[in-house]
């Protein structure tokens, strides 16, 4: 039924196991943060699978060799505030030299439209693979607006990574930005009347930061 959707669902068993723990409504804040950090490592592994490599000459204790190393400029992660920061921390653990940008957006509770309040990204973002992170792709209004803002700011080579996605959001994002590949930990059933992902995990920002 969702065959028309262009999205990579990372279905590694460890990730799916941790996602279930994360979704449980009684999972406390400290555990939620720990799980999201662990999950972000697994997602980062998949979203960076095709990073280009080159080689350089090294000597092991046994012999010289041409050893693989990442080619080109360091990647840039862009976190959509504030819940994006929950994914960002684990990603930086895996790529400590990554550059980081922030786009501050919140979703208006009535209109579900994205409202921007902050924007700061590396000047040379156009020369870097840019991985935009936000745990929730619901209507995709936030993701579509953030990616458009980044394109207007010069970003050229982007991927978008979420923890959970709804089919409605994937369809909208594919239509708005067919050139930006989507990755997610799970593709859920649908959105409810408040624009929340079902079954989902609730409000990601509130669960990461304990604000409700
Ligand atoms: C959440 C989430 C996304 C957005 C997804 O953020 O982190 O940014 O909603 O919904 P959409 O796909 O319908 O746009 P929220 O607006 O709650 O802000 P927060 O991160 O500051 O909590
Ligand atoms: N934002 C969230 O945090 N959760 C949802 O289910 C939808 C949007």
Short mmCIF file of C-alpha atoms and ligand atoms in Angstrom, two decimals:
data_model
loop_
_atom_site.label_atom_id
_atom_site.label_comp_id
_atom_site.label_asym_id
_atom_site.label_seq_id
_atom_site.Cartn_x
_atom_site.Cartn_y
_atom_site.Cartn_z
CA UNK A 1 0.00 0.00 0.00
CA UNK A 2 2.96 2.29 0.68
CA UNK A 3 4.91 1.13 -2.36
CA UNK A 4 4.91 4.66 -3.75
CA UNK A 5 6.95 6.00 -0.81
CA UNK A 6 10.66 6.68 -1.28
CA UNK A 7 12.28 6.08 2.11
CA UNK A 8 14.93 3.77 3.55
CA UNK A 9 13.62 2.03 6.69
CA UNK A 10 16.53 0.86 8.83
CA UNK A 11 15.24 -2.51 10.03
CA UNK A 12 18.23 -3.79 12.01
CA UNK A 13 16.93 -6.00 14.88
CA UNK A 14 18.87 -4.11 17.56
CA UNK A 15 17.39 -0.85 16.38
CA UNK A 16 13.84 -2.22 16.27
CA UNK A 17 14.23 -3.63 19.81
CA UNK A 18 15.43 -0.28 21.16
CA UNK A 19 12.68 1.58 19.30
CA UNK A 20 10.02 -0.49 21.09
CA UNK A 21 11.50 0.43 24.48
CA UNK A 22 11.57 4.07 23.41
CA UNK A 23 7.91 4.04 22.36
CA UNK A 24 6.64 2.66 25.70
CA UNK A 25 4.80 5.44 27.50
CA UNK A 26 6.26 4.60 30.90
CA UNK A 27 9.89 4.87 29.72
CA UNK A 28 11.44 7.57 31.95
CA UNK A 29 13.34 10.59 30.61
CA UNK A 30 16.83 9.29 31.47
CA UNK A 31 16.15 5.97 29.71
CA UNK A 32 14.53 7.75 26.75
CA UNK A 33 17.69 9.86 26.27
CA UNK A 34 19.98 6.85 26.57
CA UNK A 35 17.95 4.88 24.03
CA UNK A 36 17.73 7.72 21.51
CA UNK A 37 21.50 8.16 21.70
CA UNK A 38 22.09 4.45 21.08
CA UNK A 39 19.57 4.42 18.23
CA UNK A 40 21.19 7.45 16.62
CA UNK A 41 24.49 5.54 16.39
CA UNK A 42 22.76 2.76 14.46
CA UNK A 43 20.93 5.22 12.20
CA UNK A 44 24.14 7.19 11.58
CA UNK A 45 25.88 3.98 10.54
CA UNK A 46 23.25 3.41 7.83
CA UNK A 47 22.89 6.99 6.58
CA UNK A 48 26.68 7.29 6.09
CA UNK A 49 27.05 3.89 4.41
CA UNK A 50 28.00 5.41 1.03
CA UNK A 51 30.51 8.02 2.22
CA UNK A 52 33.39 8.15 -0.27
CA UNK A 53 36.76 6.72 0.73
CA UNK A 54 40.29 7.33 -0.45
CA UNK A 55 43.55 5.78 0.78
CA UNK A 56 46.78 7.01 2.34
CA UNK A 57 50.10 5.33 3.02
CA UNK A 58 50.66 4.03 6.57
CA UNK A 59 52.94 1.49 8.19
CA UNK A 60 51.50 -1.17 10.47
CA UNK A 61 53.96 -2.97 12.81
CA UNK A 62 54.12 -5.66 10.10
CA UNK A 63 54.07 -3.94 6.70
CA UNK A 64 53.29 -0.74 4.77
CA UNK A 65 49.78 -0.48 3.36
CA UNK A 66 47.42 1.90 1.57
CA UNK A 67 44.83 2.42 4.31
CA UNK A 68 41.25 3.60 3.71
CA UNK A 69 40.22 7.00 5.02
CA UNK A 70 37.18 9.23 4.48
CA UNK A 71 37.56 11.46 1.41
CA UNK A 72 36.58 15.09 1.02
CA UNK A 73 35.23 17.59 3.52
CA UNK A 74 33.75 16.48 6.84
CA UNK A 75 29.98 15.98 6.82
CA UNK A 76 27.65 18.58 8.26
CA UNK A 77 24.82 17.57 10.59
CA UNK A 78 21.88 19.94 10.85
CA UNK A 79 19.62 19.54 13.87
CA UNK A 80 16.04 20.78 13.70
CA UNK A 81 15.56 22.26 17.17
CA UNK A 82 14.80 21.24 19.57
CA UNK A 83 14.10 17.51 19.33
CA UNK A 84 16.77 17.09 16.63
CA UNK A 85 19.40 17.51 19.35
CA UNK A 86 18.35 14.17 20.80
CA UNK A 87 19.60 12.46 17.63
CA UNK A 88 22.55 14.78 17.12
CA UNK A 89 24.55 13.77 20.20
CA UNK A 90 25.01 10.15 19.12
CA UNK A 91 25.81 11.17 15.56
CA UNK A 92 28.65 13.38 16.81
CA UNK A 93 29.98 10.49 18.91
CA UNK A 94 30.41 8.56 15.65
CA UNK A 95 31.78 11.48 13.57
CA UNK A 96 33.47 13.78 16.11
CA UNK A 97 34.83 16.12 13.42
CA UNK A 98 31.43 16.76 11.83
CA UNK A 99 30.34 20.37 11.41
CA UNK A 100 26.97 21.23 12.93
CA UNK A 101 24.17 23.60 11.95
CA UNK A 102 20.87 24.36 13.68
CA UNK A 103 17.48 25.29 12.30
CA UNK A 104 15.02 26.33 15.00
CA UNK A 105 11.42 25.46 14.09
CA UNK A 106 8.29 24.77 16.04
CA UNK A 107 5.01 23.42 14.77
CA UNK A 108 2.05 25.72 15.35
CA UNK A 109 -0.45 23.58 17.30
CA UNK A 110 -3.46 24.95 15.35
CA UNK A 111 -2.23 25.21 11.76
CA UNK A 112 0.53 22.54 12.00
CA UNK A 113 2.69 24.93 9.93
CA UNK A 114 6.40 25.28 10.79
CA UNK A 115 7.49 28.59 12.34
CA UNK A 116 11.22 29.45 12.15
CA UNK A 117 12.98 31.12 15.10
CA UNK A 118 16.68 30.32 14.56
CA UNK A 119 19.10 29.57 11.71
CA UNK A 120 22.87 29.06 11.87
CA UNK A 121 24.87 26.74 9.62
CA UNK A 122 28.52 26.45 8.48
CA UNK A 123 29.40 28.97 5.74
CA UNK A 124 30.66 26.28 3.38
CA UNK A 125 27.62 24.01 3.78
CA UNK A 126 27.34 23.81 -0.03
CA UNK A 127 30.62 21.83 -0.14
CA UNK A 128 29.57 19.22 2.45
CA UNK A 129 27.22 16.26 2.59
CA UNK A 130 24.51 17.63 4.89
CA UNK A 131 22.52 15.21 7.06
CA UNK A 132 19.43 16.86 8.52
CA UNK A 133 18.14 15.20 11.69
CA UNK A 134 14.75 15.37 13.43
CA UNK A 135 13.17 12.43 15.29
CA UNK A 136 9.66 12.97 13.88
CA UNK A 137 8.50 13.25 10.27
CA UNK A 138 4.75 13.73 10.80
CA UNK A 139 3.05 16.11 8.32
CA UNK A 140 6.62 16.91 7.12
CA UNK A 141 5.83 20.64 7.24
CA UNK A 142 8.89 21.16 9.47
CA UNK A 143 11.18 18.95 7.35
CA UNK A 144 10.06 20.51 4.06
CA UNK A 145 10.58 24.04 5.44
CA UNK A 146 13.99 23.24 6.98
CA UNK A 147 15.31 21.61 3.80
CA UNK A 148 14.02 24.51 1.67
CA UNK A 149 15.74 26.98 4.04
CA UNK A 150 18.99 25.01 3.75
CA UNK A 151 18.75 24.88 -0.05
CA UNK A 152 18.18 28.66 -0.08
CA UNK A 153 21.27 28.93 2.17
CA UNK A 154 23.42 27.00 -0.33
CA UNK A 155 23.18 23.34 0.75
CA UNK A 156 23.30 21.05 -2.30
CA UNK A 157 23.86 17.48 -1.19
CA UNK A 158 21.41 16.53 1.57
CA UNK A 159 19.90 13.52 3.32
CA UNK A 160 17.12 13.64 5.90
CA UNK A 161 17.10 11.28 8.89
CA UNK A 162 14.21 10.65 11.28
CA UNK A 163 13.46 8.15 13.99
CA UNK A 164 9.81 7.71 12.98
CA UNK A 165 7.89 8.70 9.87
CA UNK A 166 4.22 8.76 8.85
CA UNK A 167 3.21 7.85 5.27
CA UNK A 168 1.49 11.24 4.85
CA UNK A 169 4.75 13.04 5.70
CA UNK A 170 6.90 10.84 3.49
CA UNK A 171 4.58 11.50 0.54
CA UNK A 172 4.67 15.27 1.13
CA UNK A 173 8.44 15.31 1.56
CA UNK A 174 9.06 13.16 -1.55
CA UNK A 175 6.91 15.58 -3.54
CA UNK A 176 8.59 18.75 -2.22
CA UNK A 177 12.19 17.47 -2.26
CA UNK A 178 12.52 14.45 -4.58
CA UNK A 179 16.29 15.00 -4.65
CA UNK A 180 16.74 14.49 -0.87
CA UNK A 181 16.86 10.82 0.27
CA UNK A 182 14.88 9.95 3.42
CA UNK A 183 16.00 7.51 6.13
CA UNK A 184 13.98 6.41 9.16
CA UNK A 185 13.95 3.87 11.97
CA UNK A 186 10.27 2.98 11.38
CA UNK A 187 7.42 3.83 9.06
CA UNK A 188 4.27 4.03 11.19
CA UNK A 189 0.57 3.72 10.31
CA UNK A 190 -0.87 7.24 9.97
CA UNK A 191 -1.37 10.66 11.58
CA UNK A 192 -4.18 11.33 14.07
CA UNK A 193 -6.42 14.42 14.00
CA UNK A 194 -3.78 16.43 15.92
CA UNK A 195 -1.03 15.56 13.44
CA UNK A 196 0.61 13.05 15.81
CA UNK A 197 2.19 9.86 14.47
CA UNK A 198 0.21 6.68 15.30
CA UNK A 199 1.33 4.56 17.09
CA UNK A 200 4.37 6.87 17.36
CA UNK A 201 6.00 7.76 20.65
CA UNK A 202 4.19 10.99 21.62
CA UNK A 203 5.88 14.37 21.62
CA UNK A 204 9.58 13.74 21.00
CA UNK A 205 10.79 17.08 22.39
CA UNK A 206 8.78 16.71 25.59
CA UNK A 207 10.03 13.16 26.11
CA UNK A 208 13.71 14.07 25.51
CA UNK A 209 13.67 17.19 27.66
CA UNK A 210 11.01 16.22 30.23
CA UNK A 211 8.88 19.29 29.57
CA UNK A 212 5.51 17.59 30.12
C1 LIG B 1 8.27 18.14 16.39
C2 LIG B 1 9.34 17.32 15.72
C3 LIG B 1 9.38 17.91 14.33
C4 LIG B 1 7.94 18.26 14.09
C5 LIG B 1 7.35 17.20 13.21
O1 LIG B 1 8.78 19.35 16.77
O2 LIG B 1 10.57 17.35 16.39
O3 LIG B 1 10.22 19.04 14.22
O4 LIG B 1 7.28 18.27 15.36
O5 LIG B 1 6.06 17.53 12.83
P1 LIG B 1 5.68 17.87 11.33
O6 LIG B 1 6.32 16.81 10.48
O7 LIG B 1 4.18 17.79 11.34
O8 LIG B 1 6.18 19.24 11.01
P2 LIG B 1 7.93 20.43 17.58
O9 LIG B 1 7.26 21.39 16.64
O10 LIG B 1 7.05 19.74 18.57
O11 LIG B 1 9.04 21.29 18.30
P3 LIG B 1 10.12 20.89 19.41
O12 LIG B 1 11.15 20.03 18.73
O13 LIG B 1 10.66 22.20 19.82
O14 LIG B 1 9.42 20.15 20.52
N1 LIG B 2 5.90 15.85 16.68
C1 LIG B 2 6.12 14.95 17.66
O1 LIG B 2 6.95 15.19 18.55
N2 LIG B 2 5.42 13.80 17.64
C2 LIG B 2 4.52 13.51 16.69
O2 LIG B 2 3.94 12.41 16.72
C3 LIG B 2 4.29 14.46 15.69
C4 LIG B 2 5.01 15.61 15.69
#
